[in-house]
Amino acid sequence: MCGRVLDTTAHTLVMGALNVTPDSFSGDGRYADLGSAVTRGLEMLDEGADLVDVGGESTRPGAEPVAAEEELRRVIPVVRGLVAAGAVVSIDTAKAEVAAAALRAGAAVVNDVTALGDPAMAKVVAAAGAGLVLLHMQGTPRTMQEDPRYEDVVAEVARFLAGRAAAAQAAGVDPARLCLDPGIGFGKALEHNLALLRGIRDLVDLGYPVLVGASRKRFLAGILGPIPPGERDAATSAAHVLAIAGGAAVIRVHNVVVGLQTARVADAIVRAVPARG
Ligand code: HH2
């Protein structure tokens, strides 16, 4: 992903989602202390994750913002611990201040769900030569699922992401280090998520690697009925396989073992990547 930071050309990358928050939606926000967060991140690496995405502010629908000091307190020791163990780390933050501290601590990628909502973000990323994930969201986490509306969701998301990619480059971010994300579940009703997954090729055609994060999200229960997040891994795989078939280069998952199997089998079929076993 993101050019020389990680290579998306050989195989689909698996990003492990490590939420260092007390309130994540996926049922895995249990890594609220430093030791267990680092342990889980290292386990993700052992399981084959290409990078670990460390987040200290929940973006689940309805989530309240977290102050920078608190976010820093949660994530920086975890980033340090994982980098020291050799991990490629991305920092899931919307705050330039948190991104800058995480990059100083050794993170290689900034995963910004507000796509440069903080005007200082692009410069921070450019100065560090880091990778940057730009995600589409309608509204803010607190309100985004209230009544999301689009005329043509795929075209609108593509236009937005192309504009944000241009803004990042204008601020000095290397285009080879950009990655785009349709933002599954970020201000989208079920039909919008499905249209984006169906139309992922239109985003891939913008010319940047595309990351898809469908892991355990609510839209899966919208299709299947009220199954809890921890039981949505097979459903997650179905969505990720089709995203990979549409050209997605990175999947963001909570269950790395399942994510890796998903990516490897999809790659063997779609990209004709040789089998390893
Ligand atoms: N989804 C979540 C958070 N960060 N980043 C990217 N690039 N793409 C995504 O789809 C994405 C993301 C939401 O999931 P999670 O981190 O597990 O939950 P929470 O925000 O409640 O911690």
XYZ file of C-alpha atoms and ligand atoms in Angstrom:
299
model
C 0.000 0.000 0.000
C 0.934 3.570 -0.453
C 3.858 2.992 -2.775
C 7.148 2.075 -1.196
C 5.568 1.859 2.240
C 3.942 -1.422 1.290
C 3.652 -3.120 -2.043
C 0.090 -3.761 -3.197
C 1.095 -5.184 -6.550
C 2.075 -8.695 -5.428
C -0.916 -9.713 -3.344
C -3.869 -8.243 -1.493
C -2.695 -6.689 1.761
C -4.360 -7.569 5.043
C -4.630 -4.729 7.542
C -5.428 -5.838 11.093
C -7.737 -3.430 12.960
C -6.471 -2.852 16.491
C -8.876 -0.676 18.437
C -7.351 0.761 21.589
C -10.701 2.136 22.686
C -13.233 1.248 25.338
C -16.185 1.554 22.933
C -15.556 0.001 19.492
C -18.525 -1.442 17.646
C -16.994 -4.726 16.625
C -16.944 -6.303 20.030
C -13.153 -6.295 20.107
C -12.506 -2.998 21.876
C -10.946 -4.923 24.704
C -7.381 -3.850 24.127
C -7.757 -0.783 26.277
C -4.542 -1.451 28.193
C -1.103 -1.205 26.641
C 0.011 -4.774 27.293
C -3.011 -6.485 25.786
C -3.075 -4.101 22.791
C 0.560 -4.794 21.910
C 0.057 -8.524 22.461
C -2.935 -8.561 20.120
C -1.041 -6.526 17.510
C 1.883 -8.958 17.628
C -0.538 -11.855 17.336
C -1.973 -10.204 14.206
C 1.540 -10.065 12.733
C 2.101 -13.738 13.564
C -1.193 -14.498 11.893
C 0.105 -12.836 8.721
C -1.198 -9.268 8.815
C 0.777 -7.000 6.469
C 0.164 -4.029 8.715
C -1.587 -3.208 11.969
C -3.985 -0.252 12.097
C -3.932 1.308 15.564
C -6.933 3.465 16.481
C -7.692 5.330 19.690
C -10.985 6.991 18.743
C -14.015 4.903 17.855
C -15.723 5.855 14.602
C -18.761 3.674 15.198
C -22.087 5.379 14.446
C -22.998 7.660 17.344
C -19.471 7.700 18.811
C -18.405 10.819 20.692
C -15.114 12.524 19.777
C -12.043 11.928 21.943
C -9.625 14.709 22.971
C -6.156 14.635 21.398
C -4.398 14.105 24.740
C -6.512 11.031 25.475
C -6.040 9.639 21.967
C -2.279 10.155 22.236
C -2.224 8.460 25.625
C -3.992 5.439 24.158
C -2.166 4.962 20.882
C 1.445 6.187 21.099
C 2.765 3.497 23.475
C 1.055 0.848 21.335
C 2.577 2.229 18.117
C 6.018 2.260 19.791
C 5.633 -1.294 21.055
C 4.563 -2.656 17.673
C 7.187 -0.740 15.683
C 9.889 -2.001 18.072
C 8.742 -5.534 17.245
C 9.106 -4.852 13.513
C 5.485 -4.194 12.590
C 4.356 -1.880 9.824
C 1.868 0.326 11.644
C -0.836 2.608 10.370
C -2.399 5.154 12.678
C -6.181 5.480 12.424
C -6.709 9.113 13.336
C -8.367 12.269 12.060
C -6.057 14.556 14.056
C -2.832 15.885 12.548
C -1.343 16.186 16.038
C -1.918 12.483 16.738
C -0.711 11.504 13.250
C 2.499 13.510 13.708
C 3.251 11.889 17.068
C 2.497 8.413 15.698
C 4.750 8.998 12.676
C 7.527 10.138 15.014
C 6.946 6.920 16.979
C 7.526 4.935 13.785
C 4.125 4.544 12.124
C 4.379 4.334 8.320
C 0.823 5.119 7.216
C -1.910 7.539 8.312
C -5.441 6.196 7.984
C -7.638 9.304 7.982
C -11.376 8.601 7.957
C -12.043 12.320 7.445
C -9.833 12.483 4.320
C -7.890 15.585 5.409
C -10.669 17.110 7.509
C -7.858 18.498 9.666
C -6.212 21.112 7.429
C -2.792 20.362 8.930
C -2.928 16.641 8.094
C -1.577 16.600 4.528
C 1.547 18.563 5.451
C 2.257 16.209 8.356
C 1.996 13.186 6.055
C 4.033 14.847 3.290
C 6.828 15.878 5.678
C 7.153 12.320 6.985
C 6.954 10.708 3.528
C 4.238 8.480 4.967
C 1.410 6.593 3.287
C -2.089 8.060 3.471
C -5.492 6.379 3.345
C -8.302 8.756 2.330
C -11.785 7.559 3.280
C -15.185 8.818 2.186
C -17.643 9.661 4.944
C -20.939 11.537 4.726
C -21.385 13.565 7.931
C -19.550 12.754 11.155
C -19.497 9.518 13.164
C -21.996 11.021 15.609
C -24.645 11.655 12.945
C -23.592 9.797 9.802
C -26.140 6.963 9.926
C -29.161 9.187 10.607
C -30.318 9.617 7.020
C -27.560 9.156 4.448
C -28.605 10.244 0.941
C -26.973 10.111 -2.467
C -28.118 10.583 -6.070
C -25.438 8.221 -7.365
C -23.337 6.940 -4.499
C -20.517 5.425 -6.577
C -20.055 8.540 -8.720
C -20.237 10.861 -5.688
C -17.733 8.838 -3.656
C -15.390 8.600 -6.667
C -15.569 12.353 -7.241
C -14.922 13.092 -3.572
C -11.947 10.725 -3.331
C -10.413 12.033 -6.570
C -10.681 15.563 -5.144
C -9.117 14.577 -1.830
C -6.283 12.752 -3.623
C -5.615 15.905 -5.637
C -5.631 18.021 -2.458
C -3.171 15.640 -0.789
C -0.833 15.879 -3.757
C -1.125 19.657 -3.865
C 0.095 19.656 -0.252
C 3.093 17.527 -1.177
C 1.957 13.947 -0.513
C 3.569 11.509 -2.934
C 0.784 10.118 -5.165
C 2.469 6.704 -4.990
C 1.701 6.662 -1.267
C -2.027 7.302 -1.493
C -4.771 4.780 -0.991
C -8.538 5.358 -1.366
C -11.376 3.874 0.691
C -15.118 4.027 -0.083
C -15.877 4.103 3.649
C -18.229 1.175 4.029
C -20.673 2.095 6.820
C -19.548 5.720 7.042
C -22.762 7.598 6.279
C -24.222 4.861 4.067
C -27.470 2.935 4.107
C -27.424 -0.744 3.174
C -28.079 -0.063 -0.506
C -25.221 2.457 -0.619
C -22.737 -0.048 0.840
C -23.872 -2.692 -1.632
C -23.660 -0.282 -4.586
C -20.121 0.695 -3.575
C -18.984 -2.909 -3.271
C -20.623 -3.673 -6.633
C -19.045 -0.599 -8.206
C -15.588 -0.824 -6.641
C -14.010 -0.973 -10.101
C -14.958 2.685 -10.670
C -12.857 3.640 -7.646
C -9.969 1.381 -8.693
C -10.061 3.134 -12.074
C -9.058 6.392 -10.339
C -5.562 4.894 -10.363
C -4.797 4.422 -6.665
C -4.860 1.282 -4.512
C -8.304 0.843 -2.934
C -8.801 -0.315 0.649
C -12.102 -1.901 1.707
C -13.173 -2.282 5.329
C -16.354 -4.336 5.530
C -15.249 -6.243 8.617
C -18.150 -7.123 10.957
C -20.079 -4.035 9.907
C -23.751 -3.473 10.543
C -24.774 -3.676 6.874
C -23.959 -7.398 7.015
C -26.632 -7.808 9.685
C -28.892 -5.727 7.440
C -28.648 -8.576 4.938
C -28.535 -11.541 7.311
C -30.570 -10.489 10.337
C -29.431 -9.607 13.860
C -26.204 -11.592 14.198
C -23.659 -10.085 16.630
C -20.436 -8.514 15.263
C -18.230 -11.380 16.457
C -20.210 -13.809 14.292
C -19.917 -11.840 11.064
C -16.564 -13.110 9.788
C -17.930 -15.383 7.044
C -20.173 -12.554 5.877
C -17.170 -10.227 5.966
C -15.239 -12.626 3.730
C -18.000 -12.700 1.137
C -17.878 -8.906 0.866
C -14.072 -8.797 0.798
C -13.754 -11.501 -1.871
C -16.010 -9.527 -4.180
C -14.101 -6.333 -3.412
C -10.852 -8.081 -4.349
C -12.480 -9.399 -7.525
C -13.357 -5.776 -8.293
C -9.728 -4.734 -7.866
C -9.409 -3.794 -4.179
C -5.793 -4.014 -2.994
C -6.172 -3.939 0.805
C -8.755 -5.352 3.215
C -9.106 -4.138 6.806
C -10.154 -6.913 9.165
C -10.621 -7.780 12.823
C -10.051 -11.514 12.315
C -6.663 -11.717 10.584
C -6.675 -15.527 10.231
C -9.922 -15.388 8.285
C -8.847 -12.249 6.411
C -5.622 -13.865 5.261
C -7.407 -16.983 4.003
C -9.917 -14.773 2.240
C -7.231 -12.696 0.535
C -5.031 -15.657 -0.424
C -7.836 -17.662 -2.008
C -9.255 -14.613 -3.770
C -5.753 -13.707 -5.023
C -5.153 -17.236 -6.327
C -8.337 -16.975 -8.383
C -8.438 -13.314 -9.331
C -4.784 -12.372 -9.605
C -3.503 -15.903 -10.376
C -1.046 -15.573 -7.471
C 0.793 -18.934 -7.151
C -0.234 -21.118 -4.214
C 2.187 -21.275 -1.259
C 1.278 -24.571 0.355
N -13.621 1.289 9.504
C -13.542 1.571 10.818
C -12.453 2.318 11.300
N -11.458 2.713 10.494
N -10.495 2.824 8.350
C -10.558 2.546 7.035
N -9.566 2.961 6.217
N -11.604 1.862 6.493
C -12.648 1.415 7.255
O -13.602 0.812 6.704
C -12.624 1.685 8.666
C -11.511 2.419 9.174
C -14.611 1.123 11.749
O -14.312 -0.109 12.293
P -13.537 -0.346 13.698
O -12.242 0.360 13.734
O -13.394 -1.755 13.936
O -14.523 0.218 14.773
P -14.470 1.500 15.687
O -14.344 2.676 14.800
O -15.771 1.446 16.433
O -13.281 1.377 16.576
